[in-house]
Coordinates of C-alpha atoms and ligand atoms in Angstrom, one line a residue:
M1 CA -91.6 -41.5 -45.2
K2 CA -92.1 -42.1 -41.5
A3 CA -89.1 -42.4 -39.2
L4 CA -89.2 -43.6 -35.6
V5 CA -86.2 -42.5 -33.6
I6 CA -85.9 -44.6 -30.4
G7 CA -83.7 -43.2 -27.6
A8 CA -83.9 -39.6 -28.9
G9 CA -83.3 -38.0 -25.4
G10 CA -79.6 -38.8 -25.7
F11 CA -76.8 -37.0 -27.5
V12 CA -77.4 -38.1 -31.1
G13 CA -81.2 -38.0 -31.0
G14 CA -81.8 -34.3 -31.6
Y15 CA -79.2 -34.1 -34.4
L16 CA -80.8 -37.1 -36.1
I17 CA -84.3 -35.6 -35.8
S18 CA -83.0 -32.4 -37.5
E19 CA -81.3 -34.3 -40.2
L20 CA -84.4 -36.5 -41.0
S21 CA -86.8 -33.7 -40.8
G22 CA -84.6 -31.6 -43.1
R23 CA -84.9 -34.4 -45.6
G24 CA -88.7 -34.3 -45.4
W25 CA -89.3 -37.3 -43.2
E26 CA -92.2 -37.4 -40.7
V27 CA -90.5 -38.1 -37.4
C28 CA -91.7 -39.6 -34.2
A29 CA -89.1 -39.6 -31.5
T30 CA -89.1 -41.5 -28.2
K31 CA -87.4 -40.6 -25.0
L32 CA -87.4 -41.7 -21.3
P33 CA -90.0 -39.8 -19.2
H34 CA -87.4 -37.7 -17.3
E35 CA -85.7 -36.6 -20.5
K36 CA -86.0 -33.7 -22.9
I37 CA -85.0 -33.8 -26.5
N38 CA -82.3 -31.2 -27.4
I39 CA -82.3 -29.8 -30.9
F40 CA -79.1 -27.9 -31.7
S41 CA -79.6 -27.1 -35.4
G42 CA -81.1 -23.7 -35.0
N43 CA -83.7 -24.4 -37.7
A44 CA -87.4 -25.0 -36.8
V45 CA -87.9 -28.8 -36.6
S46 CA -91.3 -30.4 -36.3
Y47 CA -91.6 -33.9 -34.8
G48 CA -93.8 -35.9 -32.5
T49 CA -92.7 -37.4 -29.2
S50 CA -93.6 -40.3 -27.1
D51 CA -92.2 -41.6 -23.8
L52 CA -90.9 -45.1 -24.2
D53 CA -88.8 -47.5 -22.1
I54 CA -87.4 -50.1 -24.5
L55 CA -87.6 -52.7 -21.8
D56 CA -91.4 -52.4 -21.7
E57 CA -92.3 -54.9 -24.5
N58 CA -96.0 -54.0 -24.6
A59 CA -95.4 -50.3 -24.9
V60 CA -92.9 -50.9 -27.8
A61 CA -95.5 -53.0 -29.6
E62 CA -98.3 -50.5 -29.0
L63 CA -96.2 -47.6 -30.4
L64 CA -95.2 -49.5 -33.5
G65 CA -98.7 -50.7 -34.2
S66 CA -100.0 -47.1 -34.0
F67 CA -97.2 -45.2 -35.8
K68 CA -96.3 -47.8 -38.4
P69 CA -92.8 -46.4 -39.3
D70 CA -91.1 -47.0 -42.6
C71 CA -87.7 -46.8 -40.8
I72 CA -86.7 -47.3 -37.2
F73 CA -83.4 -45.8 -35.9
H74 CA -82.6 -47.6 -32.7
L75 CA -80.4 -45.3 -30.6
A76 CA -81.5 -46.3 -27.1
A77 CA -78.7 -47.8 -25.1
Q78 CA -76.5 -47.7 -22.1
S79 CA -73.7 -46.1 -24.2
S80 CA -70.8 -45.6 -21.9
V81 CA -67.9 -48.1 -22.0
A82 CA -66.7 -46.8 -18.6
L83 CA -70.1 -47.3 -17.0
S84 CA -70.5 -50.8 -18.5
W85 CA -67.5 -51.9 -16.3
K86 CA -69.5 -50.8 -13.3
K87 CA -73.0 -51.8 -14.4
P88 CA -72.6 -54.8 -16.7
A89 CA -76.1 -56.4 -16.1
L90 CA -77.9 -53.1 -16.7
T91 CA -75.8 -52.6 -19.9
A92 CA -76.8 -56.1 -21.1
D93 CA -80.5 -55.6 -20.3
I94 CA -80.8 -52.3 -22.2
N95 CA -78.6 -53.1 -25.1
I96 CA -79.6 -56.7 -25.7
K97 CA -83.1 -57.2 -24.3
G98 CA -83.9 -53.8 -25.7
C99 CA -83.1 -54.8 -29.3
I100 CA -84.9 -58.1 -29.0
N101 CA -88.0 -56.3 -27.6
L102 CA -87.9 -54.0 -30.6
L103 CA -87.6 -56.8 -33.2
E104 CA -90.4 -58.9 -31.6
A105 CA -92.6 -55.8 -31.5
V106 CA -92.0 -55.2 -35.2
R107 CA -93.0 -58.8 -35.9
S108 CA -96.1 -58.7 -33.8
A109 CA -97.2 -55.4 -35.4
G110 CA -97.0 -57.1 -38.8
I111 CA -95.0 -54.2 -40.3
S112 CA -91.8 -54.4 -42.4
P113 CA -89.8 -51.3 -41.7
R114 CA -86.1 -50.8 -42.4
I115 CA -84.3 -50.9 -39.0
L116 CA -80.9 -49.2 -38.3
F117 CA -79.2 -50.8 -35.3
I118 CA -76.5 -48.4 -34.0
G119 CA -73.6 -50.5 -32.9
S120 CA -70.0 -49.4 -32.2
S121 CA -66.4 -49.5 -33.3
E122 CA -65.8 -51.0 -29.8
E123 CA -67.2 -54.3 -31.2
Y124 CA -63.9 -54.7 -33.1
G125 CA -61.9 -54.4 -29.9
Y126 CA -58.4 -55.9 -30.2
A127 CA -59.1 -56.9 -33.8
A128 CA -58.8 -53.1 -34.6
N129 CA -55.4 -52.8 -33.0
R130 CA -53.4 -53.3 -36.2
P131 CA -51.5 -50.9 -38.6
E132 CA -54.4 -50.6 -41.1
P133 CA -58.0 -49.3 -40.6
V134 CA -60.5 -51.9 -39.7
D135 CA -63.2 -53.0 -42.2
E136 CA -66.4 -54.8 -41.7
N137 CA -65.0 -58.2 -42.7
V138 CA -62.6 -58.3 -39.8
R139 CA -63.7 -60.7 -37.1
P140 CA -64.5 -58.7 -33.9
E141 CA -62.7 -59.3 -30.6
P142 CA -64.6 -57.1 -28.2
A143 CA -62.7 -56.0 -25.1
N144 CA -65.5 -54.8 -22.7
I145 CA -69.1 -55.6 -21.8
Y146 CA -70.5 -52.6 -23.8
A147 CA -68.7 -53.9 -26.9
I148 CA -70.0 -57.4 -26.3
T149 CA -73.6 -56.2 -26.0
K150 CA -73.3 -54.2 -29.3
L151 CA -71.7 -57.2 -31.1
T152 CA -74.6 -59.3 -29.8
Q153 CA -77.1 -56.8 -31.2
N154 CA -75.3 -57.1 -34.5
M155 CA -75.6 -60.9 -34.5
I156 CA -79.2 -60.7 -33.4
G157 CA -79.9 -58.4 -36.4
E158 CA -78.2 -60.9 -38.8
L159 CA -80.3 -63.7 -37.3
Y160 CA -83.6 -61.9 -37.7
C161 CA -82.7 -60.9 -41.3
K162 CA -82.1 -64.6 -42.1
A163 CA -84.9 -66.1 -40.1
Y164 CA -87.7 -63.7 -40.8
G165 CA -86.5 -61.7 -43.8
M166 CA -86.3 -58.5 -41.9
D167 CA -84.6 -55.4 -43.3
I168 CA -81.9 -54.6 -40.8
I169 CA -78.7 -52.5 -41.3
S170 CA -76.2 -52.6 -38.5
V171 CA -74.0 -49.5 -38.1
R172 CA -70.6 -49.6 -36.4
A173 CA -70.3 -46.0 -35.3
F174 CA -66.8 -44.8 -34.3
N175 CA -66.3 -42.1 -31.7
H176 CA -68.6 -39.1 -32.3
I177 CA -68.4 -35.7 -30.7
G178 CA -70.2 -32.4 -30.8
P179 CA -72.0 -29.7 -28.7
G180 CA -74.4 -31.3 -26.2
Q181 CA -72.5 -34.5 -25.5
L182 CA -72.3 -35.3 -21.8
P183 CA -68.8 -34.9 -20.2
Q184 CA -68.6 -38.5 -19.4
F185 CA -66.9 -38.8 -22.8
V186 CA -63.4 -37.7 -23.4
V187 CA -63.6 -34.6 -25.7
A188 CA -66.7 -33.2 -23.9
D189 CA -65.0 -33.8 -20.6
F190 CA -61.7 -32.0 -21.5
C191 CA -63.6 -29.1 -23.2
R192 CA -65.8 -28.6 -20.2
Q193 CA -62.7 -28.5 -17.9
A194 CA -61.0 -26.1 -20.3
A195 CA -64.1 -23.8 -20.4
E196 CA -64.3 -23.8 -16.6
I197 CA -60.6 -22.9 -16.3
K198 CA -61.0 -20.1 -18.8
A199 CA -64.0 -18.8 -16.9
G200 CA -61.9 -18.9 -13.7
T201 CA -64.3 -21.3 -11.9
R202 CA -61.6 -24.1 -11.7
E203 CA -57.9 -24.3 -11.0
P204 CA -55.8 -24.4 -14.2
V205 CA -55.4 -28.1 -14.2
I206 CA -57.1 -30.6 -16.6
H207 CA -57.6 -34.1 -15.2
V208 CA -57.2 -36.8 -17.8
G209 CA -57.0 -40.6 -18.2
N210 CA -55.1 -42.7 -20.8
L211 CA -53.7 -40.2 -23.4
S212 CA -51.9 -42.8 -25.5
A213 CA -55.1 -44.4 -26.9
K214 CA -55.9 -43.5 -30.6
R215 CA -59.5 -43.1 -31.6
D216 CA -61.3 -42.1 -34.8
F217 CA -63.5 -39.0 -34.0
T218 CA -66.2 -37.7 -36.3
D219 CA -68.6 -34.8 -35.7
V220 CA -72.1 -35.9 -34.8
R221 CA -73.6 -33.8 -37.6
D222 CA -71.6 -35.9 -40.1
I223 CA -72.5 -39.1 -38.2
V224 CA -76.3 -38.5 -38.5
R225 CA -76.0 -37.7 -42.2
A226 CA -74.4 -41.1 -42.6
Y227 CA -77.3 -42.7 -40.7
A228 CA -79.8 -40.9 -43.0
E229 CA -77.9 -41.9 -46.1
L230 CA -77.8 -45.5 -45.0
S231 CA -81.5 -45.6 -44.3
E232 CA -82.1 -44.4 -47.9
K233 CA -79.3 -46.2 -49.8
G234 CA -77.7 -48.9 -47.6
R235 CA -78.1 -52.6 -48.3
G236 CA -80.3 -54.5 -45.8
G237 CA -78.6 -57.3 -43.9
E238 CA -75.2 -55.5 -44.1
T239 CA -72.9 -53.9 -41.5
Y240 CA -71.4 -50.5 -42.1
N241 CA -68.6 -48.6 -40.4
V242 CA -69.3 -44.9 -39.8
G243 CA -66.2 -42.8 -38.9
S244 CA -63.7 -40.4 -40.3
G245 CA -61.1 -42.9 -41.3
H246 CA -58.4 -41.1 -39.3
A247 CA -57.4 -42.1 -35.8
V248 CA -55.7 -39.5 -33.6
S249 CA -54.2 -39.9 -30.1
I250 CA -56.2 -38.6 -27.1
Q251 CA -53.0 -36.6 -26.3
S252 CA -53.2 -34.7 -29.6
V253 CA -56.9 -33.9 -29.0
L254 CA -56.0 -32.6 -25.6
D255 CA -53.2 -30.4 -27.1
K256 CA -55.7 -29.0 -29.6
I257 CA -58.2 -28.2 -26.9
I258 CA -55.6 -26.5 -24.7
E259 CA -54.3 -24.5 -27.7
L260 CA -57.8 -23.4 -28.8
S261 CA -58.9 -22.5 -25.3
G262 CA -56.1 -19.9 -25.3
V263 CA -55.2 -20.2 -21.6
E264 CA -52.2 -21.8 -19.7
I265 CA -53.3 -25.3 -18.5
K266 CA -51.4 -28.0 -16.6
V267 CA -52.2 -31.7 -17.2
D268 CA -52.8 -34.1 -14.3
V269 CA -52.9 -37.8 -15.4
D270 CA -55.4 -39.4 -13.0
K271 CA -55.0 -43.2 -12.8
T272 CA -58.6 -43.6 -11.6
R273 CA -59.7 -42.5 -15.1
F274 CA -57.9 -45.5 -16.7
R275 CA -60.0 -48.5 -17.7
P276 CA -59.2 -52.1 -16.9
V277 CA -58.7 -52.7 -20.6
D278 CA -58.4 -50.0 -23.3
V279 CA -57.6 -51.0 -26.9
P280 CA -54.6 -48.8 -28.0
F281 CA -55.8 -48.1 -31.6
I282 CA -59.1 -48.1 -33.4
E283 CA -59.5 -46.5 -36.9
A284 CA -62.3 -47.0 -39.4
D285 CA -62.2 -48.2 -43.0
V286 CA -65.2 -46.5 -44.4
T287 CA -64.9 -47.6 -48.0
K288 CA -68.1 -49.5 -48.0
L289 CA -70.1 -46.6 -46.6
K290 CA -68.6 -44.2 -49.2
I291 CA -69.3 -46.6 -52.2
D292 CA -72.8 -47.4 -51.2
T293 CA -74.0 -43.9 -50.2
G294 CA -71.5 -41.3 -51.4
W295 CA -71.0 -40.1 -47.8
E296 CA -68.0 -37.9 -47.0
R297 CA -67.0 -36.2 -43.8
N298 CA -67.6 -32.5 -44.0
I299 CA -66.6 -31.2 -40.5
S300 CA -63.0 -31.2 -39.3
L301 CA -61.9 -32.2 -35.8
E302 CA -60.7 -28.7 -35.2
K303 CA -64.2 -27.3 -36.1
S304 CA -65.8 -29.8 -33.7
V305 CA -63.5 -28.9 -30.9
R306 CA -64.1 -25.1 -31.4
D307 CA -67.9 -25.7 -31.3
I308 CA -67.7 -27.9 -28.2
L309 CA -65.5 -25.3 -26.4
A310 CA -68.0 -22.6 -27.4
Y311 CA -70.9 -24.7 -26.1
F312 CA -69.3 -25.2 -22.7
Q313 CA -68.1 -21.6 -22.5
G314 CA -71.8 -20.6 -23.0
K315 CA -72.8 -22.8 -20.1
V316 CA -70.2 -21.7 -17.5
Ligands
A2R1 O1 -79.2 -43.7 -20.0 P1 -80.0 -42.4 -20.2 O2 -80.9 -42.0 -19.1 O3 -79.1 -41.2 -20.7 O4 -81.0 -42.6 -21.5 C1 -80.5 -43.1 -22.7 C2 -81.6 -43.9 -23.4 N1 -81.9 -45.1 -22.7 C3 -83.1 -45.7 -22.9 N2 -84.1 -45.4 -23.8 C4 -85.2 -46.2 -23.7 N3 -85.3 -47.3 -22.9 C5 -84.4 -47.6 -22.0 N4 -84.5 -48.7 -21.2 C6 -83.2 -46.8 -22.0 N5 -82.0 -46.8 -21.3 C7 -81.3 -45.8 -21.8 O5 -81.0 -44.1 -24.7 C8 -80.2 -42.1 -23.7 O6 -81.1 -41.0 -23.7 C9 -80.3 -42.8 -25.0 C10 -79.0 -43.2 -25.7 O7 -78.4 -41.9 -25.9 P2 -76.9 -41.7 -25.4 O8 -76.5 -42.5 -24.3 O9 -76.7 -40.2 -25.3 O10 -76.1 -42.2 -26.7 P3 -75.7 -41.5 -28.0 O11 -74.4 -40.9 -27.9 O12 -76.9 -40.6 -28.4 O13 -75.5 -42.7 -29.0 C11 -76.6 -43.2 -29.7 C12 -76.3 -44.7 -30.1 C13 -76.2 -45.6 -28.8 O14 -76.8 -46.8 -29.1 C14 -74.7 -45.8 -28.6 O15 -74.4 -47.0 -28.0 C15 -74.2 -45.7 -30.1 O16 -75.0 -44.8 -30.7 O17 -72.8 -45.3 -30.1
GDD2 N1 -64.2 -40.6 -20.8 C1 -62.8 -40.4 -20.7 N2 -62.4 -39.5 -19.8 N3 -62.0 -41.0 -21.6 C2 -60.7 -40.8 -21.5 C3 -60.1 -39.9 -20.6 C4 -61.0 -39.2 -19.7 O1 -60.6 -38.4 -18.8 N4 -58.8 -39.8 -20.8 C5 -58.5 -40.6 -21.8 N5 -59.6 -41.2 -22.2 C6 -59.7 -42.2 -23.3 C7 -60.4 -43.5 -23.0 O2 -59.6 -44.3 -22.2 C8 -60.7 -44.0 -24.4 O3 -59.5 -44.7 -24.9 C9 -60.9 -42.8 -25.2 O4 -60.4 -41.7 -24.4 C10 -62.3 -42.5 -25.6 O5 -63.1 -42.6 -24.4 P1 -64.7 -42.1 -24.4 O6 -64.8 -40.7 -25.0 O7 -65.2 -42.3 -23.0 O8 -65.4 -43.0 -25.5 P2 -65.4 -44.5 -25.8 O9 -64.5 -44.8 -26.9 O10 -65.2 -45.3 -24.5 O11 -66.9 -44.8 -26.2 C11 -67.6 -43.9 -27.1 O12 -67.4 -44.2 -28.4 C12 -67.9 -45.4 -28.9 C13 -67.5 -45.6 -30.3 O13 -66.2 -45.9 -30.5 C14 -69.1 -43.9 -26.8 O14 -69.7 -42.9 -27.4 C15 -69.7 -45.2 -27.2 O15 -71.1 -45.2 -27.0 C16 -69.4 -45.5 -28.6 O16 -69.9 -46.7 -29.1

């Protein structure tokens, strides 16, 4: 089976390539020209690479026509909620025009691959802010531009399934973490600061934003296993939540990071790190994923935090 991983120069890409190649898939991975793909698995992984800007329609069509994948994993995105407040038009271009370019290129290449669109728990927005975990039938109420672009991608996927009989699965990925994530995201940010404090290169103060938000964190290695399982066992035309099923407060994650770092650290709440809108509670109902694929989370939040701290301690 041939997999095309688009946007593999980001955080998830290298992990997904390792997972697929471990399952015996032939993998072609695309990245932006300035990027390098990072493989963290430690095992030898063989895959082909190609530079690709998803906004270049002709280049997308050319690559699909020559590689002819059985499955496409569309990771390429402007993935930061915070940045989407500052660069809304860029976010819309990459996340919406990018997915349309991909679908049109698939049509013009005359191929019928399964396509996994990677969306986000952010699509649910305020609709997730309720006592029970949110399932795929809940009507989304996105609360930022990033979330709106990902919900649009989901709707475009549904439309192309109906209109052209395409085989598209839309994933709603909840927060994922692991070694290699950029410190623009909360757990990586706090772990990097803690590692620098431990190394003595920063004063013993962690700067933080909104600690009251509750989010559902899953290790990236569990996340990519869910993507692979869905590509093999998921139902076309469906949307699947991928997450741990347990939301925790950012405060409790911070406490764990400070405890595991083993040093005295003060906390500075920095109002400039707050967002114009931040949904208080987002937790996944992953019943559908578990029933259809048998997926279970293997890696605890504590293990993820230990690995991320070790990663940043190795860098400072
Ligand atoms: O923005 P950059 O320079 O970090 O590059 C990102 C890349 N990307 C593009 N690739 C092709 N054509 C473009 N026009 C384009 N613009 C950006 O997609 C980055 O290398 C990759 C996405 O990776 P990350 O931002 O690290 O996201 P991550 O955590 O790997 O998440 C994968 C997917 C994304 O669709 C998220 O929105 C979703 O999972 O949560
Ligand atoms: N980044 C950051 N920095 N977030 C902070 C901080 C801080 O100093 N302090 C508190 N937070 C809070 C944010 O306000 C938010 O409520 C939560 O931590 C998580 O923020 P991020 O880690 O930046 O992630 P995100 O939830 O906005 O988006 C990530 O997860 C989505 C899935 O739910 C990204 O990976 C998205 O691409 C992904 O779709």
